Amino acid sequence: MTTIRVAAFSYVIYDGQQYNPGSELDVPEQFALAHMRMGNALPVDGDWRGVTLG
C-alpha cells in the first residue's frame, strides 16, 4: 500500500468513496501510480521514484 494526497482541484474515488483535495489515503501501488501520472494525487512522503509522468 502507498499513501497519497489528493491534489488541489482534483478528487479521487477509491473503494466507492470520493476523496477531496488534501485528503490522504492508503491505496494499492498501481492505483497510486496511475493517479500520480494523471496529476490527481501526490506521494505524501515526497518520493517520486518509480513514477513516470506523461
Coordinates of N, CA and C in Angstrom, one line a residue:
M1 N 0.8 -1.2 0.0 CA 0.0 0.0 0.0 C 0.9 1.2 0.0
T2 N 0.4 2.3 -0.6 CA 1.1 3.6 -0.7 C 0.1 4.7 -0.2
T3 N 0.7 5.6 0.5 CA -0.2 6.8 0.9 C 0.0 7.9 -0.1
I4 N -1.2 8.4 -0.5 CA -1.2 9.5 -1.5 C -2.0 10.7 -0.9
R5 N -1.8 11.9 -1.4 CA -2.6 13.0 -1.0 C -3.2 13.5 -2.3
V6 N -4.5 13.8 -2.2 CA -5.3 14.2 -3.4 C -4.8 15.7 -3.7
A7 N -4.5 15.9 -5.0 CA -4.0 17.2 -5.4 C -5.2 18.3 -5.4
A8 N -4.7 19.5 -5.4 CA -5.7 20.6 -5.4 C -6.5 20.6 -6.7
F9 N -7.8 20.9 -6.6 CA -8.7 21.0 -7.8 C -8.9 19.6 -8.4
S10 N -8.7 18.5 -7.6 CA -8.9 17.2 -8.1 C -9.7 16.4 -7.1
Y11 N -10.1 15.2 -7.5 CA -10.7 14.3 -6.5 C -10.4 12.9 -7.0
V12 N -10.4 12.0 -6.0 CA -10.1 10.6 -6.3 C -11.2 9.7 -5.7
I13 N -11.7 8.8 -6.5 CA -12.7 7.8 -6.0 C -12.0 6.5 -5.8
Y14 N -12.1 6.0 -4.6 CA -11.4 4.8 -4.2 C -12.4 4.0 -3.3
D15 N -12.6 2.7 -3.7 CA -13.5 1.8 -2.9 C -14.9 2.4 -2.7
G16 N -15.4 3.1 -3.7 CA -16.7 3.7 -3.6 C -16.9 5.0 -2.9
Q17 N -15.8 5.6 -2.4 CA -15.8 6.8 -1.6 C -15.0 7.9 -2.4
Q18 N -15.5 9.1 -2.4 CA -14.8 10.2 -3.0 C -14.0 10.9 -2.0
Y19 N -12.7 11.2 -2.4 CA -11.8 11.9 -1.6 C -11.5 13.3 -2.2
N20 N -11.5 14.3 -1.5 CA -11.4 15.7 -2.0 C -9.9 16.2 -1.8
P21 N -9.6 17.3 -2.4 CA -8.2 17.9 -2.3 C -7.7 17.9 -0.8
G22 N -6.5 17.4 -0.6 CA -5.9 17.4 0.7 C -6.1 16.1 1.4
S23 N -7.0 15.3 1.0 CA -7.3 14.1 1.7 C -6.1 13.1 1.5
E24 N -5.8 12.4 2.5 CA -4.7 11.3 2.5 C -5.3 10.0 2.6
L25 N -4.9 9.0 1.7 CA -5.5 7.7 1.8 C -4.4 6.7 1.4
D26 N -4.6 5.5 1.9 CA -3.7 4.3 1.6 C -4.3 3.6 0.5
V27 N -3.6 3.4 -0.6 CA -4.1 2.7 -1.8 C -3.1 1.7 -2.3
P28 N -3.5 0.7 -3.1 CA -2.5 -0.1 -3.8 C -1.6 0.7 -4.7
E29 N -0.3 0.2 -4.8 CA 0.7 0.9 -5.5 C 0.3 1.3 -6.9
Q30 N -0.3 0.3 -7.7 CA -0.7 0.6 -9.1 C -1.7 1.7 -9.2
F31 N -2.7 1.7 -8.2 CA -3.7 2.8 -8.2 C -3.0 4.1 -7.9
A32 N -2.1 4.1 -7.0 CA -1.4 5.4 -6.7 C -0.6 5.9 -7.9
L33 N 0.2 5.0 -8.5 CA 1.0 5.4 -9.7 C 0.1 5.9 -10.8
A34 N -1.1 5.3 -11.1 CA -2.0 5.8 -12.1 C -2.4 7.2 -11.8
H35 N -2.8 7.5 -10.6 CA -3.4 8.8 -10.2 C -2.3 9.8 -10.1
M36 N -1.1 9.4 -9.8 CA 0.0 10.4 -9.8 C 0.4 10.8 -11.2
R37 N 0.4 9.8 -12.1 CA 0.7 10.1 -13.5 C -0.4 11.0 -14.1
M38 N -1.6 10.9 -13.7 CA -2.7 11.8 -14.2 C -2.7 13.2 -13.5
G39 N -1.9 13.3 -12.4 CA -1.9 14.6 -11.7 C -3.0 14.8 -10.7
N40 N -3.7 13.7 -10.4 CA -4.7 13.8 -9.4 C -4.2 13.6 -7.9
A41 N -3.0 13.1 -7.8 CA -2.5 12.8 -6.4 C -1.0 13.0 -6.4
L42 N -0.5 13.2 -5.2 CA 0.9 13.3 -4.9 C 1.3 12.3 -3.8
P43 N 2.6 11.9 -3.9 CA 3.0 11.0 -2.8 C 3.2 11.8 -1.5
V44 N 2.6 11.3 -0.5 CA 2.7 12.0 0.8 C 4.1 12.1 1.3
D45 N 5.0 11.1 1.1 CA 6.3 11.1 1.5 C 7.3 11.9 0.6
G46 N 6.7 12.4 -0.5 CA 7.6 13.2 -1.5 C 8.4 12.3 -2.4
D47 N 8.3 11.0 -2.3 CA 9.2 10.1 -3.1 C 8.5 9.8 -4.4
W48 N 9.1 10.4 -5.5 CA 8.5 10.2 -6.8 C 9.2 9.1 -7.6
R49 N 10.2 8.4 -6.9 CA 10.9 7.3 -7.6 C 9.9 6.3 -8.1
G50 N 10.1 5.8 -9.3 CA 9.2 4.8 -9.8 C 8.0 5.4 -10.5
V51 N 7.8 6.7 -10.5 CA 6.7 7.3 -11.2 C 7.1 8.0 -12.4
T52 N 6.6 7.5 -13.6 CA 7.0 8.0 -14.9 C 5.8 8.9 -15.3
L53 N 6.0 10.2 -15.4 CA 5.0 11.1 -15.8 C 4.9 11.3 -17.3
G54 N 3.7 11.4 -17.7 CA 3.5 11.6 -19.2 C 3.1 10.4 -19.9

